[in-house]
mmCIF file of N, CA and C in Angstrom:
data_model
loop_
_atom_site.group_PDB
_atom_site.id
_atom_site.type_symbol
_atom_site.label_atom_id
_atom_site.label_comp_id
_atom_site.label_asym_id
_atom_site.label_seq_id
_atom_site.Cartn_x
_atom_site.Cartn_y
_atom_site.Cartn_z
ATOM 1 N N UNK A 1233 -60.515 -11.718 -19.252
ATOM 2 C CA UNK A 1233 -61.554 -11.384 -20.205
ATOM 3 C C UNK A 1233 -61.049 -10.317 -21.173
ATOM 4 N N UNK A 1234 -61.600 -10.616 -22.681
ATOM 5 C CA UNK A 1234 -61.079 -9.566 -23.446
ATOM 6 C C UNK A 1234 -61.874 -8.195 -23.206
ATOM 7 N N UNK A 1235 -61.467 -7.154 -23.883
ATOM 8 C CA UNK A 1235 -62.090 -5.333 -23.935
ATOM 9 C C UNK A 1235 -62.896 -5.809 -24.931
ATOM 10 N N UNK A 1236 -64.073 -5.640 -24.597
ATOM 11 C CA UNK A 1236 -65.373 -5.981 -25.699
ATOM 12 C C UNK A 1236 -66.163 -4.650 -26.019
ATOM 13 N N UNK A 1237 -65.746 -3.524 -25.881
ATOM 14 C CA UNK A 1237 -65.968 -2.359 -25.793
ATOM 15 C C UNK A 1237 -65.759 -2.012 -27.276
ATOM 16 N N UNK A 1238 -66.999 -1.185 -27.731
ATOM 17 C CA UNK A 1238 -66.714 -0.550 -29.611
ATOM 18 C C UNK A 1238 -66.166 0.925 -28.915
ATOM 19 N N UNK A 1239 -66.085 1.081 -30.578
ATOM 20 C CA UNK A 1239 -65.958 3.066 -30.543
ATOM 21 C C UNK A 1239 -67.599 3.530 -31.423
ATOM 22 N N UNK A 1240 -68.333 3.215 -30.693
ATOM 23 C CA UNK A 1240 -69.525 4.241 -31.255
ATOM 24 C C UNK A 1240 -69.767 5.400 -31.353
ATOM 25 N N UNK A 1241 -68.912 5.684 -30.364
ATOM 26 C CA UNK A 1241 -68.998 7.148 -30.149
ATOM 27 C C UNK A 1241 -68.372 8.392 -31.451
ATOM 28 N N UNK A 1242 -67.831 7.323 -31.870
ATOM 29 C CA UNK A 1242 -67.177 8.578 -33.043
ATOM 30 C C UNK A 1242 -68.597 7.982 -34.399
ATOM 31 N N UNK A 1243 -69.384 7.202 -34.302
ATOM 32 C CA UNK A 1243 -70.730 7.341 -34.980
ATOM 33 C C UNK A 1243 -72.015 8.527 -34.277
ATOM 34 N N UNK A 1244 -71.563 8.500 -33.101
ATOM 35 C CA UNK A 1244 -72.381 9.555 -32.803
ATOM 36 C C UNK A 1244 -72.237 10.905 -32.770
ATOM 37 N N UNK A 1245 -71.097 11.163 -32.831
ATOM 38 C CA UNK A 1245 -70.369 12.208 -32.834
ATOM 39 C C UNK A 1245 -70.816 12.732 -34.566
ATOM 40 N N UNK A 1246 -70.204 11.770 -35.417
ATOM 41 C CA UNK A 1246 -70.511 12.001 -36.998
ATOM 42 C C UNK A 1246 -72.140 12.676 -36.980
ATOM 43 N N UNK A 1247 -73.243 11.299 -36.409
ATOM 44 C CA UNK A 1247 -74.395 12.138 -36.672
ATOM 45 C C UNK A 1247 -74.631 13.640 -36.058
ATOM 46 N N UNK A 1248 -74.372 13.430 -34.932
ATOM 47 C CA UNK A 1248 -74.660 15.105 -34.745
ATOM 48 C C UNK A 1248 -73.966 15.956 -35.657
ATOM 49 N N UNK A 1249 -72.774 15.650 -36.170
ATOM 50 C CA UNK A 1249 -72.558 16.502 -36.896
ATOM 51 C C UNK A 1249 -73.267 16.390 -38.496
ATOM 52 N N UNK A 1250 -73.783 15.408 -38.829
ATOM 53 C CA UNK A 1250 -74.456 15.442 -40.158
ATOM 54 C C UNK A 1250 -75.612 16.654 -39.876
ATOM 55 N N UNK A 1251 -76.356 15.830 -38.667
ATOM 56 C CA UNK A 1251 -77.470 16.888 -38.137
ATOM 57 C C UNK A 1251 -77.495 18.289 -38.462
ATOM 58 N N UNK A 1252 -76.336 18.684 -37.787
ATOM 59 C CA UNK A 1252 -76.116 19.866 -37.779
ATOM 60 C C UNK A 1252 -76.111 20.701 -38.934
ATOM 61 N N UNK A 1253 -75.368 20.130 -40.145
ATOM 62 C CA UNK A 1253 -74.957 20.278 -41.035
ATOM 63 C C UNK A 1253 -76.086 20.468 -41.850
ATOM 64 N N UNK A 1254 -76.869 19.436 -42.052
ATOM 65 C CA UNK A 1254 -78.235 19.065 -42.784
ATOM 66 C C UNK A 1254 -79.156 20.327 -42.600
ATOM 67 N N UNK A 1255 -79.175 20.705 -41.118
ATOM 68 C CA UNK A 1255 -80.088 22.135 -40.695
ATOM 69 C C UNK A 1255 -79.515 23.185 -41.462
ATOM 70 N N UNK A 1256 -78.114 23.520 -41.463
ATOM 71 C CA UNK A 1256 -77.237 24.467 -41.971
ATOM 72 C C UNK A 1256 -77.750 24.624 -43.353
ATOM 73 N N UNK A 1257 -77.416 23.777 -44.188
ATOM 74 C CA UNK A 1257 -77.658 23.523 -45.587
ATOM 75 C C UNK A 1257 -79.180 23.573 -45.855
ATOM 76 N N UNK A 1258 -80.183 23.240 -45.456
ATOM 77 C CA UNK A 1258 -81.830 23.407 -45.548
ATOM 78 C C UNK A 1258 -81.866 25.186 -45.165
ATOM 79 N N UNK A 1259 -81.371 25.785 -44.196
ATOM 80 C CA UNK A 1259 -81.749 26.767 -44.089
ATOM 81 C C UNK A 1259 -81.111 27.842 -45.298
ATOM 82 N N UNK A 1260 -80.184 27.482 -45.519
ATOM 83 C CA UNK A 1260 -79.788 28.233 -46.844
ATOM 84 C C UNK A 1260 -80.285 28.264 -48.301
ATOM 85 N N UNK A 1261 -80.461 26.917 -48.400
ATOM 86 C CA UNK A 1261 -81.663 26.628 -49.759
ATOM 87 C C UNK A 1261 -82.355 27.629 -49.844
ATOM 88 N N UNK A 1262 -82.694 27.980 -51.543
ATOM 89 C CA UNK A 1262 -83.706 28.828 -51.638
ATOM 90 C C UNK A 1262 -83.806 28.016 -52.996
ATOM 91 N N UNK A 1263 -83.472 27.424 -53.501
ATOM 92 C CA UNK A 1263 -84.236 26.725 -54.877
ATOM 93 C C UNK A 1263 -84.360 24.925 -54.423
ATOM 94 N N UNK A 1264 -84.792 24.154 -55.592
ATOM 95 C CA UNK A 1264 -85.137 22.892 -55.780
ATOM 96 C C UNK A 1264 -83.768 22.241 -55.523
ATOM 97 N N UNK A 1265 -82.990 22.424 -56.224
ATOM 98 C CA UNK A 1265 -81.583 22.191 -56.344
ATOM 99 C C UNK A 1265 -80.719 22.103 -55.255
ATOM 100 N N UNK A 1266 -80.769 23.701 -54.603
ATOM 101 C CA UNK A 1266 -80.378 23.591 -53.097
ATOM 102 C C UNK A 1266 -80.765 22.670 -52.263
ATOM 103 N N UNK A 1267 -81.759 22.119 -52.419
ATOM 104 C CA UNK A 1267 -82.193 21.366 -51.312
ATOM 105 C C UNK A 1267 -81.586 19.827 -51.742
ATOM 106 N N UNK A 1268 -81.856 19.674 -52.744
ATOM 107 C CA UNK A 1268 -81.011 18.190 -53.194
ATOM 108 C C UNK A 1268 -79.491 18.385 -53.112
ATOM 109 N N UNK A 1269 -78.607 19.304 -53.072
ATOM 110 C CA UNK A 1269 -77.614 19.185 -52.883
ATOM 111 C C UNK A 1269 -77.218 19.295 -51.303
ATOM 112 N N UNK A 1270 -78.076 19.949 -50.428
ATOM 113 C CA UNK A 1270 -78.274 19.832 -49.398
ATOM 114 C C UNK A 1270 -77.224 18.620 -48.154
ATOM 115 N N UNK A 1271 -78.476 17.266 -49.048
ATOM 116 C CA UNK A 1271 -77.969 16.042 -48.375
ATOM 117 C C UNK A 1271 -76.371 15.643 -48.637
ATOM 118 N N UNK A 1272 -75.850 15.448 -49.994
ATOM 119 C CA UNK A 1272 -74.669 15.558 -50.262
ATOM 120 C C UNK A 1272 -73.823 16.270 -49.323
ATOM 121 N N UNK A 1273 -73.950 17.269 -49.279
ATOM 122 C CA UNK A 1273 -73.496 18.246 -48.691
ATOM 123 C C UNK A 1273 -72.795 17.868 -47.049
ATOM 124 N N UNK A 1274 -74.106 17.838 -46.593
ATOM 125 C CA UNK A 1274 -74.195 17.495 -45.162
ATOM 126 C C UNK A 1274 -73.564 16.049 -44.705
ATOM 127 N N UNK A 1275 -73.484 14.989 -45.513
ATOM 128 C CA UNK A 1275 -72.762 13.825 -45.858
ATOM 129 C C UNK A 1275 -71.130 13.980 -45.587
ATOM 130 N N UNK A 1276 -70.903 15.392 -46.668
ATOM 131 C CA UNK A 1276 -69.239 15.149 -46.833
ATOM 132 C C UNK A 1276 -68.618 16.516 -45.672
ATOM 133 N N UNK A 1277 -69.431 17.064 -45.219
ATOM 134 C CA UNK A 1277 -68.865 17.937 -44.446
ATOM 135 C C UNK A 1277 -68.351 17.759 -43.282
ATOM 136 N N UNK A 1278 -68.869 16.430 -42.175
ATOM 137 C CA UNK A 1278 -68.026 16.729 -41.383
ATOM 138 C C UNK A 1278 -66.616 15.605 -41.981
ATOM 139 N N UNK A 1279 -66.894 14.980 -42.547
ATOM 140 C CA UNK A 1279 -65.176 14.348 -42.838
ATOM 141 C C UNK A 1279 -63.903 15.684 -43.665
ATOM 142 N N UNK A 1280 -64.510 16.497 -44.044
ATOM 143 C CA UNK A 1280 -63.747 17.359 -44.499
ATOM 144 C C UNK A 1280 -63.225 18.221 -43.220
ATOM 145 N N UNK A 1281 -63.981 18.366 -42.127
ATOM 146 C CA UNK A 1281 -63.622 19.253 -40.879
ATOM 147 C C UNK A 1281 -62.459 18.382 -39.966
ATOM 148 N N UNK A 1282 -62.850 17.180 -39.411
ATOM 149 C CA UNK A 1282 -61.988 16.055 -39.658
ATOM 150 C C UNK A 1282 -60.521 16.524 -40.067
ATOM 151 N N UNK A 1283 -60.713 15.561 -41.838
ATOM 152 C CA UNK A 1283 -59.134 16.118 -42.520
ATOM 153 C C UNK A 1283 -58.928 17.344 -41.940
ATOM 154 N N UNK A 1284 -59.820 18.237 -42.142
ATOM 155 C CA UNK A 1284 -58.511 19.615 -42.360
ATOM 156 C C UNK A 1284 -57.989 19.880 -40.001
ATOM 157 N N UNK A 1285 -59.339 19.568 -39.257
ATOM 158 C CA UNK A 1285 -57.961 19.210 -38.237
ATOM 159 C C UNK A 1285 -56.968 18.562 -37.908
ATOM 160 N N UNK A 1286 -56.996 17.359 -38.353
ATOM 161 C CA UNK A 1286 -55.842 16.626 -38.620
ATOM 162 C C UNK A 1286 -54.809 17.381 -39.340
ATOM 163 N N UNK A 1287 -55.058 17.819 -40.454
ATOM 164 C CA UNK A 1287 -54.199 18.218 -41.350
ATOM 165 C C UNK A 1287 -53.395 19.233 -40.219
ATOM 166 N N UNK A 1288 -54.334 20.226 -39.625
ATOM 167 C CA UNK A 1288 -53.557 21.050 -38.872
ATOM 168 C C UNK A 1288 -52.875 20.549 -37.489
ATOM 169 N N UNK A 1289 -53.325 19.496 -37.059
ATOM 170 C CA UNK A 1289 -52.687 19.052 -36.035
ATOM 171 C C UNK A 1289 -50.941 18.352 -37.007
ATOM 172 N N UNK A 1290 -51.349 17.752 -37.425
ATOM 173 C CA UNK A 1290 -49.751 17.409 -37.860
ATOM 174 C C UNK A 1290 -49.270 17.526 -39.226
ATOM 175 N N UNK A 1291 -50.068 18.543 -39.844
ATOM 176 C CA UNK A 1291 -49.230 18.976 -40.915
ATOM 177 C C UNK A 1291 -48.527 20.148 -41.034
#
């Protein structure tokens, strides 16, 4: 039988970290703006944490 097994886990991993992120960024807002940049925000942050361990693992 083949490994029929996914990697979800690195989707779940991502959301908690959007989560996290999303709280981070809402609690700092203090204008209209902040808060719409907010989501963006919380979107690209954990792939940037990501790269830059990678980066430090083998760069």
């Amino acid at each position: 039988m083949a490994n029929k097994s996914s990697g979800a886990g690195g989707g779940a991993v991502y959301g908690i970290g959007f989560v996290g992120a999303a709280v981070f960024y809402f609690q700092q807002a203090d204008t209209f703006w902040s808060f719409v940049l907010a989501i963006p925000k919380s979107l690209i942050w954990p792939g940037i944490v990501v790269f830059e361990l990678l980066k430090g693992f083998y760069g």
